[in-house]
């Protein structure tokens, strides 16, 4: 099974469509910031996803208005605060980010994240889709600051795969007890492909 991992589209529908046309995949996961503050942009994003993706699950990012979670979309299913069983895997979602200096639309506290995390329903194989990274895991900004979540870090033991975004410049893959991926922003033409059978990740760019 091949998973296409995306994050931080920021309304760049041209790059999104180029990626979806280029890659063969079975499941699409999006780790937030689909839009760049314009909530109506999610409609055109959904149209493109509906055209190319067999199945798509996403969380919202801090630049997405949480109202988009309630839109009646055709291709994208939002999973913020949810655990979703997909055959032998379970996908869990955490949207938004911790508080930023910029007052973005969807910001949460560590307490909010802790409440979500402790209510997840786990199986034998679990994937976390989170916009905000775990503290110290692909979360270093260009200023050298680690801005990830302590709450998420504290629950990493429950996940075999962690997909995050938010920190554009911290794209990469970390493999230890689990596989952590920040594919980089779609807005920069970046994406990742995960071969679930081999547990191998390929970072790519248009």
mmCIF file of C-alpha atoms in Angstrom:
data_model
loop_
_atom_site.group_PDB
_atom_site.id
_atom_site.type_symbol
_atom_site.label_atom_id
_atom_site.label_comp_id
_atom_site.label_asym_id
_atom_site.label_seq_id
_atom_site.Cartn_x
_atom_site.Cartn_y
_atom_site.Cartn_z
ATOM 1 C CA UNK A 1 0.000 0.000 0.000
ATOM 2 C CA UNK A 2 1.386 3.402 -0.991
ATOM 3 C CA UNK A 3 0.523 6.527 0.951
ATOM 4 C CA UNK A 4 0.964 10.014 -0.472
ATOM 5 C CA UNK A 5 1.873 12.383 2.370
ATOM 6 C CA UNK A 6 1.229 16.102 1.967
ATOM 7 C CA UNK A 7 1.185 19.198 4.120
ATOM 8 C CA UNK A 8 1.011 22.970 3.868
ATOM 9 C CA UNK A 9 -0.714 23.398 0.531
ATOM 10 C CA UNK A 10 -1.473 27.047 1.369
ATOM 11 C CA UNK A 11 -4.018 27.231 -1.479
ATOM 12 C CA UNK A 12 -1.434 26.325 -4.136
ATOM 13 C CA UNK A 13 -3.833 24.291 -6.264
ATOM 14 C CA UNK A 14 -1.462 24.203 -9.253
ATOM 15 C CA UNK A 15 1.282 22.348 -7.361
ATOM 16 C CA UNK A 16 -1.307 20.153 -5.661
ATOM 17 C CA UNK A 17 -2.734 18.993 -8.961
ATOM 18 C CA UNK A 18 0.734 18.430 -10.463
ATOM 19 C CA UNK A 19 1.646 16.159 -7.553
ATOM 20 C CA UNK A 20 -1.599 14.197 -7.622
ATOM 21 C CA UNK A 21 -1.315 13.652 -11.382
ATOM 22 C CA UNK A 22 2.314 12.548 -11.107
ATOM 23 C CA UNK A 23 2.143 9.964 -8.305
ATOM 24 C CA UNK A 24 0.515 6.535 -8.069
ATOM 25 C CA UNK A 25 -0.896 6.047 -4.573
ATOM 26 C CA UNK A 26 -3.633 4.266 -2.642
ATOM 27 C CA UNK A 27 -4.297 6.710 0.188
ATOM 28 C CA UNK A 28 -3.753 10.463 0.583
ATOM 29 C CA UNK A 29 -3.026 12.023 3.983
ATOM 30 C CA UNK A 30 -2.814 15.808 4.420
ATOM 31 C CA UNK A 31 -1.300 17.350 7.568
ATOM 32 C CA UNK A 32 -2.998 20.740 7.508
ATOM 33 C CA UNK A 33 -2.766 24.261 6.110
ATOM 34 C CA UNK A 34 -4.780 23.353 3.065
ATOM 35 C CA UNK A 35 -5.693 27.027 2.659
ATOM 36 C CA UNK A 36 -3.890 30.310 3.235
ATOM 37 C CA UNK A 37 -6.507 32.011 5.423
ATOM 38 C CA UNK A 38 -9.203 31.940 2.692
ATOM 39 C CA UNK A 39 -11.574 29.235 3.872
ATOM 40 C CA UNK A 40 -13.419 29.148 0.534
ATOM 41 C CA UNK A 41 -10.233 27.854 -1.144
ATOM 42 C CA UNK A 42 -10.893 24.439 0.371
ATOM 43 C CA UNK A 43 -13.661 23.955 -2.206
ATOM 44 C CA UNK A 44 -11.266 24.068 -5.171
ATOM 45 C CA UNK A 45 -8.759 21.941 -3.264
ATOM 46 C CA UNK A 46 -11.470 19.360 -2.632
ATOM 47 C CA UNK A 47 -12.408 19.314 -6.317
ATOM 48 C CA UNK A 48 -8.832 18.428 -7.260
ATOM 49 C CA UNK A 49 -8.535 15.803 -4.528
ATOM 50 C CA UNK A 50 -11.851 14.260 -5.609
ATOM 51 C CA UNK A 51 -10.534 13.956 -9.149
ATOM 52 C CA UNK A 52 -7.319 12.074 -8.333
ATOM 53 C CA UNK A 53 -7.371 10.528 -4.834
ATOM 54 C CA UNK A 54 -9.022 7.170 -4.163
ATOM 55 C CA UNK A 55 -9.288 8.133 -0.481
ATOM 56 C CA UNK A 56 -8.184 11.217 1.470
ATOM 57 C CA UNK A 57 -8.018 12.065 5.169
ATOM 58 C CA UNK A 58 -6.805 15.400 6.505
ATOM 59 C CA UNK A 59 -6.534 17.707 9.472
ATOM 60 C CA UNK A 60 -6.742 21.483 9.390
ATOM 61 C CA UNK A 61 -3.709 23.653 10.069
ATOM 62 C CA UNK A 62 -3.354 26.886 12.000
ATOM 63 C CA UNK A 63 -3.884 28.874 8.765
ATOM 64 C CA UNK A 64 -7.180 27.063 8.108
ATOM 65 C CA UNK A 65 -10.397 28.350 9.613
ATOM 66 C CA UNK A 66 -11.925 25.494 11.634
ATOM 67 C CA UNK A 67 -15.225 26.136 9.838
ATOM 68 C CA UNK A 68 -13.895 24.066 6.939
ATOM 69 C CA UNK A 69 -14.238 20.957 9.128
ATOM 70 C CA UNK A 70 -18.002 21.242 8.705
ATOM 71 C CA UNK A 71 -18.062 21.817 4.959
ATOM 72 C CA UNK A 72 -19.760 19.073 2.960
ATOM 73 C CA UNK A 73 -16.716 18.046 0.933
ATOM 74 C CA UNK A 74 -16.658 15.156 -1.532
ATOM 75 C CA UNK A 75 -13.019 14.056 -1.572
ATOM 76 C CA UNK A 76 -11.548 15.177 1.760
ATOM 77 C CA UNK A 77 -12.598 13.716 5.110
ATOM 78 C CA UNK A 78 -11.391 15.670 8.138
ATOM 79 C CA UNK A 79 -10.287 13.608 11.136
ATOM 80 C CA UNK A 80 -9.366 16.219 13.762
ATOM 81 C CA UNK A 81 -9.861 14.600 17.159
ATOM 82 C CA UNK A 82 -10.894 11.300 15.594
ATOM 83 C CA UNK A 83 -9.580 7.747 15.305
ATOM 84 C CA UNK A 84 -10.521 6.041 12.055
ATOM 85 C CA UNK A 85 -10.042 2.329 11.367
ATOM 86 C CA UNK A 86 -8.979 1.586 7.795
ATOM 87 C CA UNK A 87 -8.595 -2.154 7.591
ATOM 88 C CA UNK A 88 -5.499 -3.135 9.558
ATOM 89 C CA UNK A 89 -4.414 0.457 10.296
ATOM 90 C CA UNK A 90 -5.941 3.211 12.404
ATOM 91 C CA UNK A 91 -5.464 6.851 11.449
ATOM 92 C CA UNK A 92 -5.708 9.567 14.124
ATOM 93 C CA UNK A 93 -5.926 13.322 13.577
ATOM 94 C CA UNK A 94 -4.836 16.493 15.397
ATOM 95 C CA UNK A 95 -5.333 19.824 13.649
ATOM 96 C CA UNK A 96 -4.211 23.395 14.217
ATOM 97 C CA UNK A 97 -1.038 24.386 16.032
ATOM 98 C CA UNK A 98 0.086 25.676 19.379
ATOM 99 C CA UNK A 99 -0.207 29.422 19.949
ATOM 100 C CA UNK A 100 1.801 31.493 17.473
ATOM 101 C CA UNK A 101 2.886 35.170 17.559
ATOM 102 C CA UNK A 102 0.651 35.769 14.530
ATOM 103 C CA UNK A 103 -2.836 35.079 15.903
ATOM 104 C CA UNK A 104 -3.698 32.530 13.206
ATOM 105 C CA UNK A 105 -7.236 31.092 12.958
ATOM 106 C CA UNK A 106 -6.748 27.639 14.530
ATOM 107 C CA UNK A 107 -4.519 27.622 17.595
ATOM 108 C CA UNK A 108 -4.709 25.296 20.598
ATOM 109 C CA UNK A 109 -3.085 24.726 23.972
ATOM 110 C CA UNK A 110 -1.082 21.749 25.182
ATOM 111 C CA UNK A 111 -4.080 20.915 27.380
ATOM 112 C CA UNK A 112 -6.325 20.791 24.294
ATOM 113 C CA UNK A 113 -3.940 18.377 22.596
ATOM 114 C CA UNK A 114 -3.630 16.218 25.701
ATOM 115 C CA UNK A 115 -7.417 15.833 25.842
ATOM 116 C CA UNK A 116 -7.529 14.727 22.204
ATOM 117 C CA UNK A 117 -4.619 12.307 22.552
ATOM 118 C CA UNK A 118 -5.955 10.520 25.618
ATOM 119 C CA UNK A 119 -9.282 9.846 23.879
ATOM 120 C CA UNK A 120 -7.838 8.175 20.770
ATOM 121 C CA UNK A 121 -8.724 4.497 20.215
ATOM 122 C CA UNK A 122 -5.608 2.542 19.300
ATOM 123 C CA UNK A 123 -5.102 -0.637 17.293
ATOM 124 C CA UNK A 124 -2.002 -2.676 16.455
ATOM 125 C CA UNK A 125 -0.824 -0.178 13.812
ATOM 126 C CA UNK A 126 -1.444 3.540 14.268
ATOM 127 C CA UNK A 127 -0.742 6.578 12.101
ATOM 128 C CA UNK A 128 -0.904 10.099 13.539
ATOM 129 C CA UNK A 129 -1.709 12.928 11.136
ATOM 130 C CA UNK A 130 -0.916 16.166 12.949
ATOM 131 C CA UNK A 131 -0.255 19.673 11.712
ATOM 132 C CA UNK A 132 1.783 20.534 14.789
ATOM 133 C CA UNK A 133 4.882 18.335 15.184
ATOM 134 C CA UNK A 134 5.991 16.712 18.409
ATOM 135 C CA UNK A 135 8.525 18.651 20.447
ATOM 136 C CA UNK A 136 12.016 17.984 19.082
ATOM 137 C CA UNK A 137 10.765 15.976 16.086
ATOM 138 C CA UNK A 138 11.078 17.841 12.758
ATOM 139 C CA UNK A 139 10.016 21.056 14.498
ATOM 140 C CA UNK A 140 13.084 23.321 14.324
ATOM 141 C CA UNK A 141 12.440 26.724 12.757
ATOM 142 C CA UNK A 142 14.976 28.669 10.712
ATOM 143 C CA UNK A 143 15.732 30.594 13.915
ATOM 144 C CA UNK A 144 16.774 27.382 15.692
ATOM 145 C CA UNK A 145 13.680 27.175 17.891
ATOM 146 C CA UNK A 146 11.845 23.896 18.533
ATOM 147 C CA UNK A 147 8.145 24.759 18.455
ATOM 148 C CA UNK A 148 6.549 21.315 18.638
ATOM 149 C CA UNK A 149 4.095 19.995 21.202
ATOM 150 C CA UNK A 150 5.152 18.384 24.488
ATOM 151 C CA UNK A 151 1.771 16.644 24.698
ATOM 152 C CA UNK A 152 2.231 14.978 21.311
ATOM 153 C CA UNK A 153 5.821 14.050 22.232
ATOM 154 C CA UNK A 154 4.513 12.340 25.358
ATOM 155 C CA UNK A 155 2.224 10.058 23.337
ATOM 156 C CA UNK A 156 4.592 9.095 20.498
ATOM 157 C CA UNK A 157 4.910 5.564 21.871
ATOM 158 C CA UNK A 158 1.362 4.875 20.630
ATOM 159 C CA UNK A 159 2.154 5.522 16.951
ATOM 160 C CA UNK A 160 4.126 3.644 14.314
ATOM 161 C CA UNK A 161 3.989 6.539 11.818
ATOM 162 C CA UNK A 162 3.757 10.276 12.545
ATOM 163 C CA UNK A 163 3.000 12.713 9.717
ATOM 164 C CA UNK A 164 3.410 16.397 10.580
ATOM 165 C CA UNK A 165 3.843 19.754 8.877
ATOM 166 C CA UNK A 166 3.690 23.385 10.050
ATOM 167 C CA UNK A 167 7.470 23.998 10.116
ATOM 168 C CA UNK A 168 8.153 24.302 6.392
ATOM 169 C CA UNK A 169 11.933 24.314 6.627
ATOM 170 C CA UNK A 170 12.085 21.221 8.849
ATOM 171 C CA UNK A 171 11.067 18.713 6.185
ATOM 172 C CA UNK A 172 12.669 15.304 6.531
ATOM 173 C CA UNK A 173 12.340 11.732 7.782
ATOM 174 C CA UNK A 174 13.342 10.310 11.162
ATOM 175 C CA UNK A 175 13.361 6.556 11.768
ATOM 176 C CA UNK A 176 13.825 4.977 15.184
ATOM 177 C CA UNK A 177 11.040 3.212 17.080
ATOM 178 C CA UNK A 178 8.682 4.860 14.590
ATOM 179 C CA UNK A 179 8.771 6.700 11.276
ATOM 180 C CA UNK A 180 8.295 10.486 11.519
ATOM 181 C CA UNK A 181 7.773 12.453 8.322
ATOM 182 C CA UNK A 182 7.498 16.125 7.512
ATOM 183 C CA UNK A 183 7.104 16.048 3.708
ATOM 184 C CA UNK A 184 7.692 19.771 3.340
ATOM 185 C CA UNK A 185 5.122 22.181 1.968
ATOM 186 C CA UNK A 186 3.183 21.481 -1.202
ATOM 187 C CA UNK A 187 3.553 25.240 -1.670
ATOM 188 C CA UNK A 188 7.254 24.527 -2.345
ATOM 189 C CA UNK A 189 6.423 21.535 -4.562
ATOM 190 C CA UNK A 190 7.379 19.047 -1.840
ATOM 191 C CA UNK A 191 5.722 15.746 -0.948
ATOM 192 C CA UNK A 192 6.537 12.260 0.361
ATOM 193 C CA UNK A 193 5.600 8.714 -0.597
ATOM 194 C CA UNK A 194 5.417 6.003 2.061
ATOM 195 C CA UNK A 195 5.517 2.334 1.098
ATOM 196 C CA UNK A 196 3.594 0.868 4.006
ATOM 197 C CA UNK A 197 4.705 -2.720 3.367
ATOM 198 C CA UNK A 198 8.410 -1.821 3.403
ATOM 199 C CA UNK A 199 8.089 1.115 5.843
ATOM 200 C CA UNK A 200 10.197 3.163 3.450
ATOM 201 C CA UNK A 201 9.717 6.887 2.798
ATOM 202 C CA UNK A 202 10.815 8.840 -0.254
ATOM 203 C CA UNK A 203 10.937 12.632 -0.069
ATOM 204 C CA UNK A 204 10.346 14.236 -3.449
ATOM 205 C CA UNK A 205 9.979 17.642 -5.076
ATOM 206 C CA UNK A 206 8.391 18.753 -8.326
#
